[in-house]
CSV table of C-alpha atoms in Angstrom, one decimal:
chain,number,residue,atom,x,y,z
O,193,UNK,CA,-76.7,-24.7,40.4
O,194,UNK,CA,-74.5,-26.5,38.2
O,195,UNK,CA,-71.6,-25.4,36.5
O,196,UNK,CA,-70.4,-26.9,33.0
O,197,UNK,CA,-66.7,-27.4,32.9
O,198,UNK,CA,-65.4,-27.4,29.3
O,199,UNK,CA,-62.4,-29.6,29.0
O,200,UNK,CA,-59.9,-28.5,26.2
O,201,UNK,CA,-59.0,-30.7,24.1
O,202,UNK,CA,-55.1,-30.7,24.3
O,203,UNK,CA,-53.8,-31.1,20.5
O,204,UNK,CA,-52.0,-34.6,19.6
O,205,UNK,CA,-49.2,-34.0,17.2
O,206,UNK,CA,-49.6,-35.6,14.2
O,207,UNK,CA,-46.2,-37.7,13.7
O,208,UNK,CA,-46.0,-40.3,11.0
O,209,UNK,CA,-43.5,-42.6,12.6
O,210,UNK,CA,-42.4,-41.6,16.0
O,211,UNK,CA,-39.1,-39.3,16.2
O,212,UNK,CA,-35.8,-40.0,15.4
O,213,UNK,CA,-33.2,-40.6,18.2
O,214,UNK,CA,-29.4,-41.6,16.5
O,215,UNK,CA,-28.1,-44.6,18.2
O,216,UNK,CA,-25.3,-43.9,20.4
O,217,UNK,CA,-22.2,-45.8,18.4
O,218,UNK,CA,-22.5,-43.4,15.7
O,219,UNK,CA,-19.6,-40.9,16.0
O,220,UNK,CA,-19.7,-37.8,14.2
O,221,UNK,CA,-16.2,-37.4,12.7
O,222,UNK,CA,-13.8,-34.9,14.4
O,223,UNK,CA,-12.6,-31.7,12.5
O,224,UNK,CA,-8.9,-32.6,10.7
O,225,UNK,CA,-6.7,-30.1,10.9
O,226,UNK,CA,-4.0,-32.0,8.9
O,227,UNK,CA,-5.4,-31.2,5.5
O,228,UNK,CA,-4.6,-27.9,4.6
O,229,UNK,CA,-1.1,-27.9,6.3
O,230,UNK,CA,1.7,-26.0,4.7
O,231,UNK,CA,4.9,-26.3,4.5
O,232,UNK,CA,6.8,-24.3,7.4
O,233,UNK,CA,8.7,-21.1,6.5
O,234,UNK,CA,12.2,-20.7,6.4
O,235,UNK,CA,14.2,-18.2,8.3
O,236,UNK,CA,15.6,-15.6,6.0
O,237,UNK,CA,19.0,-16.0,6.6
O,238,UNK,CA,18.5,-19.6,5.2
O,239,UNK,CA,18.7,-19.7,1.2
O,240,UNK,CA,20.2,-21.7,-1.6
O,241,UNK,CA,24.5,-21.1,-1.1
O,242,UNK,CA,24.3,-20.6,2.5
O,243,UNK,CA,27.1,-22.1,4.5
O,244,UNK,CA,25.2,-23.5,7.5
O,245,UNK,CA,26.7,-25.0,10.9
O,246,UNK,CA,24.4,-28.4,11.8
O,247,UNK,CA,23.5,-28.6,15.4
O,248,UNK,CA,22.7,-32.2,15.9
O,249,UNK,CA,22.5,-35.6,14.7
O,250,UNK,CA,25.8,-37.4,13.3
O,251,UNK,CA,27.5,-34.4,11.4
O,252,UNK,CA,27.0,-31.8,14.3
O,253,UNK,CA,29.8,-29.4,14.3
O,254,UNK,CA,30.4,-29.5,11.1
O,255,UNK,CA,29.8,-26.7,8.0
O,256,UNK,CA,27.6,-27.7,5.0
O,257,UNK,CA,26.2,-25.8,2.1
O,258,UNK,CA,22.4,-25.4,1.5
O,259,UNK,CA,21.3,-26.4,-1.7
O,260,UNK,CA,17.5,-26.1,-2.1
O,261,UNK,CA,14.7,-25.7,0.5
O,262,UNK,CA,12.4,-29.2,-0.3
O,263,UNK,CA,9.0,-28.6,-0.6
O,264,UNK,CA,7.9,-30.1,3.3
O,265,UNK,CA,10.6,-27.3,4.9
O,266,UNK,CA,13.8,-29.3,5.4
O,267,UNK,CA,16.5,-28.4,3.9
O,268,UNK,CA,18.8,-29.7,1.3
O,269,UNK,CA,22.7,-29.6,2.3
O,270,UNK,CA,25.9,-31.0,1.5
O,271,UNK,CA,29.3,-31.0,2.8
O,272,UNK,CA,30.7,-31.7,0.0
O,273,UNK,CA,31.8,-35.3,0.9
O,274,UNK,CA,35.4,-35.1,-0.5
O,275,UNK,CA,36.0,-32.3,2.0
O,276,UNK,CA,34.1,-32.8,5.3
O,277,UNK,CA,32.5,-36.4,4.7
O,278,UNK,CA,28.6,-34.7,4.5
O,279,UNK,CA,26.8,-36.5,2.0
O,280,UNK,CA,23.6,-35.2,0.2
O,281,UNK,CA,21.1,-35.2,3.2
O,282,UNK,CA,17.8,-33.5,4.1
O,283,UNK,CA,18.1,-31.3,7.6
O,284,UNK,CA,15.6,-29.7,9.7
O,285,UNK,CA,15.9,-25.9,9.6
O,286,UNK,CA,15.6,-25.7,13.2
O,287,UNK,CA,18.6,-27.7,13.7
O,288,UNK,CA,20.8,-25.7,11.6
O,289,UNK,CA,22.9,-22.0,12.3
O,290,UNK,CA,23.4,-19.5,9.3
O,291,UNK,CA,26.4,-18.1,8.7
O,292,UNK,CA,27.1,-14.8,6.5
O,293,UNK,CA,28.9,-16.9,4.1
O,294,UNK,CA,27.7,-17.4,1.0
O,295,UNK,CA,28.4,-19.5,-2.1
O,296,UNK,CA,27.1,-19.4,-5.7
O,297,UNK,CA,25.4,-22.7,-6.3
O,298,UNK,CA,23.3,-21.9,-9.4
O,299,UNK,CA,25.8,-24.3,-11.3
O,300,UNK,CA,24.7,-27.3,-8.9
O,301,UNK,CA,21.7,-29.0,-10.3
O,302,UNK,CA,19.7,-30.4,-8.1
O,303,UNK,CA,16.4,-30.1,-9.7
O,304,UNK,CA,15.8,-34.0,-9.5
O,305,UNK,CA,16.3,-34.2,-5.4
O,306,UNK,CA,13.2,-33.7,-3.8
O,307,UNK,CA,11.5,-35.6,-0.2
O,308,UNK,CA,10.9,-38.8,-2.6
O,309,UNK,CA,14.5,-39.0,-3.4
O,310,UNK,CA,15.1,-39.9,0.0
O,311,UNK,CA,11.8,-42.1,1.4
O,312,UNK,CA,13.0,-45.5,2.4
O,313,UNK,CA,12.5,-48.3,-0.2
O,314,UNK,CA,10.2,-51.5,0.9
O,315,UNK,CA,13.6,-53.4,1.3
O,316,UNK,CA,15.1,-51.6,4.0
O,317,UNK,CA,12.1,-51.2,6.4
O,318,UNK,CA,10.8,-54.6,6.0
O,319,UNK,CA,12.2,-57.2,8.9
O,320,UNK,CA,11.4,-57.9,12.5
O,321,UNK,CA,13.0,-55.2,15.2
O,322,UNK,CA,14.4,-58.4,17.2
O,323,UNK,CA,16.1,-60.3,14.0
O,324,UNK,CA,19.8,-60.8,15.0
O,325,UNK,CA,22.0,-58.9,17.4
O,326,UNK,CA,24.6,-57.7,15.1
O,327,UNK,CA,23.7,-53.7,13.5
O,328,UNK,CA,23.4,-53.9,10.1
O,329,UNK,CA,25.6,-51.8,8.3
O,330,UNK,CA,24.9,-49.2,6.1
O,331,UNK,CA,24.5,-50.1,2.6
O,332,UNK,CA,24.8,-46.9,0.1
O,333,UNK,CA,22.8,-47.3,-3.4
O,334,UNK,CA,24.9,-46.8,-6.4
O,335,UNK,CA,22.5,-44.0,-7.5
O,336,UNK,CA,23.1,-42.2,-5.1
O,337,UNK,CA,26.8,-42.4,-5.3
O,338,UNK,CA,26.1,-40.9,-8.6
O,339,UNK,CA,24.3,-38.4,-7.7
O,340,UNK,CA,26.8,-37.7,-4.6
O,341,UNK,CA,29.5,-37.4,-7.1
O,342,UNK,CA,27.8,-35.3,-9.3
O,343,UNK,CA,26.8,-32.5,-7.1
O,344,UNK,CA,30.3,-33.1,-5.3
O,345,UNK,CA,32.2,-31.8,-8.8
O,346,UNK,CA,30.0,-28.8,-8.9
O,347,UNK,CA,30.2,-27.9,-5.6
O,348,UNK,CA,34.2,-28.4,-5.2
O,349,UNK,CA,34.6,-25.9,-8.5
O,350,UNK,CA,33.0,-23.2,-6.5
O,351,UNK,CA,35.1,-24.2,-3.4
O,352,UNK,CA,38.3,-24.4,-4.7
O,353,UNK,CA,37.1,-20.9,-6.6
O,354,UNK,CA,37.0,-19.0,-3.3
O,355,UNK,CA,39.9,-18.6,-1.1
O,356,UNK,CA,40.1,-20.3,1.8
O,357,UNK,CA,36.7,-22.0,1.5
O,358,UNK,CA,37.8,-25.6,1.5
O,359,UNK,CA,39.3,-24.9,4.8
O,360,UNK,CA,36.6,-23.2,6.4
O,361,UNK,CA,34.1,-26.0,5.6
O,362,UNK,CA,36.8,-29.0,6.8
O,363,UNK,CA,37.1,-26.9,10.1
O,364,UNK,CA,34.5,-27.9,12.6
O,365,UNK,CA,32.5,-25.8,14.9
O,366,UNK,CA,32.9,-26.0,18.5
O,367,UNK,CA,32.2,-24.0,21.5
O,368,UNK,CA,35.0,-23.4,24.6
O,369,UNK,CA,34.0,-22.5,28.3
O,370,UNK,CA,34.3,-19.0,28.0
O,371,UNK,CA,33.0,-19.2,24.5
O,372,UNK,CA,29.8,-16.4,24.7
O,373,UNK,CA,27.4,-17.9,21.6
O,374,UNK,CA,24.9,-14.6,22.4
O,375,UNK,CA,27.2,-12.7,21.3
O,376,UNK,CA,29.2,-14.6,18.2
O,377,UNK,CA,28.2,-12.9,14.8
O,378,UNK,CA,28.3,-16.6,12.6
């Protein structure tokens, strides 16, 4: 007795080329999370006429008034120049204290100051790092000498309009050993 064995047939796929394998230098590109940054929010306590105390950089210690808050989250602050030597600068929020003083600055324009205003021109990044020992010194534009004296007359009519103002912005802020900053009230 014989048996019959029926082989199935095992079913071919019916590709037209082969399949597709990516090669392996082709990178898929990562997610950014850059584009749909904002800008960061300002403390509270921080708006246009707020006398600030800066924290760091060259003018630490001394008392500026905010101006405007520019559109990436720093902040816009003068001195003014004729009475503490602050020019028109941009300053990190985090870097700054608030006080409770407040001055009317809705008679300063500064409309026209915003983070272009103070990008570096071509000019003053342009040159090798190792070109000559000496430090160049800091060269001021006339504009903004200008504009420096502009804001400056403003500002000065609503310091000289409040009593003991001047004073308090020319006095600079320091901390003694037994000094407890927890617990000042600025």
């Amino acid at each position: 007795m014989t048996k019959l064995i029926k082989l199935a047939k095992t079913p071919v796929a019916a590709t037209s080329g082969g399949k597709y394998y990516p090669a392996d230098d082709v990178k898929n590109p990562k997610p950014n999370r850059k584009s749909n940054r904002n800008a960061p929010k300002v403390r509270g306590s921080v708006t246009p006429g707020t006398v600030l105390i800066l924290l760091a950089g060259r003018f630490r210690g001394k008392r500026v008034i905010c101006l405007k808050v520019l559109a990436s989250g720093l902040l816009l602050v003068s001195g003014p120049y004729k009475v503490n030597g602050v020019p028109l600068r941009r300053v990190s929020a985090t870097y700054v204290i608030a006080t409770s003083t407040k001055v009317d600055v809705s008679a300063v324009d500064v409309s026209s100051y915003d983070d272009t205003y103070f990008a570096r021109t071509e000019e003053s990044v342009k040159g090798d790092i190792f070109e000559g020992d000496e430090p160049k010194p800091a060269v001021v534009s006339e504009t903004r000498k200008v504009d420096q004296k502009k804001v400056d007359a403003a500002l000065l009519k609503v310091v000289e309009g409040t009593p003991m103002l001047k004073a308090y912005l020319n006095a600079k802020f320091t901390l003694t050993k037994n000094d407890r900053p927890h617990k000042m009230i600025f």
